[in-house]
Each structure stands twice: as C-alpha cells, then as structure tokens.
Amino acid sequence: IAVPTATAVSTAECSATRERILDVAEALFAQHGLAGTAVRDIAKAANLTPASLYNHFESKRALYDSVIERGVRPLLAVLEGLPSREHTAENIDDTINAIMDHLGKRPHLPRLIHHETISGGESLVSLSRGWIRPLIVQATRHVDRDAGDYWSEDERPLLITAWMHIVFGHFAMAPLLGEIFGEDPLSP
C-alpha cells in the first residue's frame, strides 16, 4: 500500500483549498462584483484568513482573473474541439450539452458576467476583449462554415450573441425562474 508523502498531501490540500477559494470568490463576485467584494469576505466564506488566501492568489484581481479563466477557458476548449467537418445534429447536441454541463458546474459565472456588464465594472474591457470576444469569434467561425445563405455574414455574430444571451440568461435568471416555476431550473 502506497502511503502519500507529505508533499503529495499538501499539494492535494493546496489544490482543494484553491478550488474552494475560487468557488467562494465566483459566488461573491457574481453577487457584488469585483469592486464590491472584499478579500476578507472571500477568506471568511472559505474558512481562511486573508493572509492565507494571499498564499494562493497574489491579489484580489488575480483571484478574479482566475475565476474568469476557470469559467471561460473550458467553453473556448469546447468550441475549439468542434470537428472541422460539417456539423451534424449529434455533434451540435454534444456541444450544447458540454456547454450547459460546464455552466451547470459554474452557475455563478453567467451571473458574474451579467453583473460586470450591467454595472459597467472595471473589468468589462478585459473580460470582453480577453474572453467573450474569443468565444464569439470561435463560435462564429463554425456558423460561417455551415450557414450557407441562410444567415448573412453580418447576422452570424448576432446569432451567436443571441444564443449566448439565451444560455447565460438562463443561468443568470435561475433564482427568478426557480421562484416562478417552483423548481430548480439548474437541475439536470
């Protein structure tokens, strides 16, 4: 029987702590935005001291950027992993399911993005240029390839942004929808 070394245990604990911090920060940033969220509140909710939180992230901004990257990079990977051949109903379903599954694990991410957008937060430019624009560009490439004459070249980015509104809106509006329908709209 292999016994974990102190280094392996501490690395695993460090990784688990980092994920806990990211989970808490994602929820608080979604609720209050970057400017409205204090490091001490993140640390408290993660059962840490602010000093120990800084062992994992050098600043609140670095933590925020890590939350965004953890949430959006897998969405880009899904789009980048689409086959270069014509889309079939099956691989379109697989793509939609992969996106919805990822956002189901990160339901605060769309709320965070909506908060940043609505509040005109300080990260709006970096969020839009660094993460959201690449999502739209990547998705538009796939639509361009398969759209034929149905959607004009000018309409295709609008199609993608409308789809993004629907998907992100579903997650952002989940608390309201849950109250209206009396069930969790984020359940499988």
Short mmCIF file of C-alpha atoms in Angstrom, two decimals:
data_model
loop_
_atom_site.label_atom_id
_atom_site.label_comp_id
_atom_site.label_asym_id
_atom_site.label_seq_id
_atom_site.Cartn_x
_atom_site.Cartn_y
_atom_site.Cartn_z
CA ILE A 1 0.00 0.00 0.00
CA ALA A 2 1.42 3.33 -1.04
CA VAL A 3 1.38 5.97 1.65
CA PRO A 4 1.04 9.54 0.39
CA THR A 5 4.03 11.71 1.10
CA ALA A 6 3.72 14.99 2.96
CA THR A 7 4.34 16.79 -0.33
CA ALA A 8 1.55 14.90 -2.11
CA VAL A 9 -0.88 15.55 0.72
CA SER A 10 -0.01 19.22 0.93
CA THR A 11 -0.26 19.58 -2.86
CA ALA A 12 -3.69 17.93 -2.82
CA GLU A 13 -4.77 20.11 0.11
CA CYS A 14 -3.42 23.21 -1.62
CA SER A 15 -5.35 22.35 -4.78
CA ALA A 16 -8.56 21.70 -2.81
CA THR A 17 -8.14 24.98 -0.92
CA ARG A 18 -7.54 26.86 -4.17
CA GLU A 19 -10.73 25.38 -5.69
CA ARG A 20 -12.70 26.28 -2.55
CA ILE A 21 -11.44 29.86 -2.77
CA LEU A 22 -12.36 30.03 -6.47
CA ASP A 23 -15.86 28.66 -5.76
CA VAL A 24 -16.49 31.17 -2.98
CA ALA A 25 -15.00 34.06 -4.94
CA GLU A 26 -17.07 33.22 -8.02
CA ALA A 27 -20.28 33.36 -5.98
CA LEU A 28 -19.34 36.60 -4.22
CA PHE A 29 -18.09 38.31 -7.39
CA ALA A 30 -21.34 37.31 -9.11
CA GLN A 31 -23.33 38.90 -6.30
CA HIS A 32 -21.26 42.02 -5.59
CA GLY A 33 -18.83 42.45 -8.49
CA LEU A 34 -15.08 42.86 -8.20
CA ALA A 35 -15.21 46.26 -6.53
CA GLY A 36 -17.95 45.27 -4.09
CA THR A 37 -16.27 42.10 -2.85
CA ALA A 38 -13.69 42.33 -0.08
CA VAL A 39 -10.85 39.82 0.24
CA ARG A 40 -11.71 39.42 3.92
CA ASP A 41 -15.25 38.32 2.93
CA ILE A 42 -13.89 35.76 0.47
CA ALA A 43 -11.43 34.47 3.05
CA LYS A 44 -14.10 34.25 5.75
CA ALA A 45 -16.52 32.36 3.48
CA ALA A 46 -13.68 29.97 2.52
CA ASN A 47 -12.76 29.45 6.22
CA LEU A 48 -9.38 31.11 5.77
CA THR A 49 -7.60 34.22 6.89
CA PRO A 50 -6.92 36.92 4.30
CA ALA A 51 -3.18 36.25 4.71
CA SER A 52 -3.62 32.57 3.86
CA LEU A 53 -5.77 33.46 0.85
CA TYR A 54 -2.86 35.53 -0.44
CA ASN A 55 -0.72 32.36 -0.33
CA HIS A 56 -2.88 31.12 -3.22
CA PHE A 57 -3.55 34.37 -5.12
CA GLU A 58 -1.30 37.42 -5.14
CA SER A 59 -4.19 39.91 -5.28
CA LYS A 60 -7.96 40.20 -5.48
CA ARG A 61 -7.56 40.99 -9.17
CA ALA A 62 -5.50 37.82 -9.72
CA LEU A 63 -8.23 35.84 -7.97
CA TYR A 64 -10.92 37.46 -10.13
CA ASP A 65 -8.93 36.73 -13.29
CA SER A 66 -8.53 33.10 -12.18
CA VAL A 67 -12.28 32.79 -11.60
CA ILE A 68 -12.96 34.09 -15.13
CA GLU A 69 -10.30 31.88 -16.70
CA ARG A 70 -11.56 28.76 -14.90
CA GLY A 71 -15.05 29.51 -16.14
CA VAL A 72 -14.47 30.61 -19.72
CA ARG A 73 -11.42 28.64 -20.88
CA PRO A 74 -13.36 25.32 -20.94
CA LEU A 75 -16.05 26.97 -23.08
CA LEU A 76 -13.39 28.01 -25.58
CA ALA A 77 -11.99 24.46 -25.48
CA VAL A 78 -15.42 23.05 -26.34
CA LEU A 79 -15.66 25.34 -29.37
CA GLU A 80 -12.07 24.70 -30.41
CA GLY A 81 -12.73 20.96 -30.17
CA LEU A 82 -15.60 21.04 -32.63
CA PRO A 83 -14.95 18.98 -35.72
CA SER A 84 -13.81 20.88 -38.77
CA ARG A 85 -16.29 19.00 -40.93
CA GLU A 86 -19.93 19.96 -41.31
CA HIS A 87 -21.86 19.90 -38.08
CA THR A 88 -24.36 17.14 -37.51
CA ALA A 89 -27.31 17.19 -35.14
CA GLU A 90 -25.35 14.80 -32.91
CA ASN A 91 -22.22 16.92 -32.56
CA ILE A 92 -24.29 20.09 -32.15
CA ASP A 93 -26.17 18.37 -29.30
CA ASP A 94 -22.85 17.24 -27.81
CA THR A 95 -21.53 20.80 -27.97
CA ILE A 96 -24.64 22.30 -26.35
CA ASN A 97 -24.60 19.60 -23.67
CA ALA A 98 -20.91 20.21 -22.93
CA ILE A 99 -21.51 23.96 -22.58
CA MET A 100 -24.60 23.51 -20.41
CA ASP A 101 -22.86 20.90 -18.25
CA HIS A 102 -19.89 23.21 -17.69
CA LEU A 103 -22.10 26.17 -16.81
CA GLY A 104 -24.16 23.89 -14.58
CA LYS A 105 -20.97 23.34 -12.56
CA ARG A 106 -20.23 27.09 -12.63
CA PRO A 107 -23.72 28.66 -12.37
CA HIS A 108 -22.36 31.86 -10.88
CA LEU A 109 -20.17 32.57 -13.92
CA PRO A 110 -23.01 33.89 -16.13
CA ARG A 111 -24.25 35.99 -13.19
CA LEU A 112 -20.74 37.36 -12.70
CA ILE A 113 -20.56 38.28 -16.40
CA HIS A 114 -24.03 39.85 -16.26
CA HIS A 115 -23.07 41.81 -13.13
CA GLU A 116 -19.92 43.10 -14.78
CA THR A 117 -21.89 44.09 -17.87
CA ILE A 118 -24.79 45.76 -16.08
CA SER A 119 -22.59 47.62 -13.62
CA GLY A 120 -20.03 48.67 -16.24
CA GLY A 121 -17.42 47.27 -13.88
CA GLU A 122 -13.73 47.94 -14.09
CA SER A 123 -13.12 44.55 -15.70
CA LEU A 124 -15.61 44.94 -18.53
CA VAL A 125 -13.00 45.74 -21.17
CA SER A 126 -10.61 42.93 -20.24
CA LEU A 127 -13.49 40.47 -19.87
CA SER A 128 -14.97 41.37 -23.24
CA ARG A 129 -11.71 41.50 -25.18
CA GLY A 130 -9.89 38.69 -23.43
CA TRP A 131 -12.66 36.13 -23.04
CA ILE A 132 -16.07 36.92 -24.52
CA ARG A 133 -14.89 38.17 -27.92
CA PRO A 134 -12.82 34.99 -28.48
CA LEU A 135 -15.91 32.91 -27.63
CA ILE A 136 -17.99 34.80 -30.17
CA VAL A 137 -15.25 34.69 -32.83
CA GLN A 138 -14.75 30.95 -32.38
CA ALA A 139 -18.48 30.20 -32.50
CA THR A 140 -18.97 32.50 -35.49
CA ARG A 141 -16.29 30.58 -37.42
CA HIS A 142 -18.34 27.42 -37.05
CA VAL A 143 -21.55 29.16 -38.06
CA ASP A 144 -19.78 30.75 -41.05
CA ARG A 145 -18.75 27.32 -42.27
CA ASP A 146 -22.25 25.81 -42.12
CA ALA A 147 -24.60 28.77 -42.55
CA GLY A 148 -24.82 28.74 -46.33
CA ASP A 149 -27.08 31.56 -47.46
CA TYR A 150 -29.50 31.29 -44.56
CA TRP A 151 -27.72 33.82 -42.30
CA SER A 152 -25.86 36.73 -43.84
CA GLU A 153 -22.27 37.37 -42.83
CA ASP A 154 -23.39 40.40 -40.77
CA GLU A 155 -26.11 38.39 -38.99
CA ARG A 156 -23.91 35.50 -37.85
CA PRO A 157 -22.20 37.27 -34.92
CA LEU A 158 -25.65 38.48 -33.84
CA LEU A 159 -26.91 34.89 -33.97
CA ILE A 160 -24.07 33.82 -31.69
CA THR A 161 -24.63 36.68 -29.24
CA ALA A 162 -28.37 35.91 -29.16
CA TRP A 163 -27.56 32.30 -28.34
CA MET A 164 -25.12 33.46 -25.66
CA HIS A 165 -27.85 35.67 -24.16
CA ILE A 166 -30.22 32.72 -24.00
CA VAL A 167 -27.72 30.38 -22.36
CA PHE A 168 -26.14 32.88 -19.97
CA GLY A 169 -29.56 34.41 -19.27
CA HIS A 170 -30.91 31.03 -18.22
CA PHE A 171 -28.22 30.73 -15.57
CA ALA A 172 -28.30 34.39 -14.55
CA MET A 173 -32.09 34.31 -14.15
CA ALA A 174 -32.18 30.92 -12.40
CA PRO A 175 -33.18 32.31 -8.97
CA LEU A 176 -36.13 34.18 -10.51
CA LEU A 177 -37.13 31.22 -12.70
CA GLY A 178 -36.97 28.92 -9.67
CA GLU A 179 -39.43 31.13 -7.82
CA ILE A 180 -41.75 31.33 -10.81
CA PHE A 181 -41.81 27.62 -11.60
CA GLY A 182 -41.26 26.24 -8.10
CA GLU A 183 -38.35 24.05 -9.11
CA ASP A 184 -34.62 24.41 -9.65
CA PRO A 185 -34.03 25.41 -13.28
CA LEU A 186 -30.41 24.30 -12.92
CA SER A 187 -31.24 20.70 -12.04
CA PRO A 188 -30.22 18.10 -14.63
#
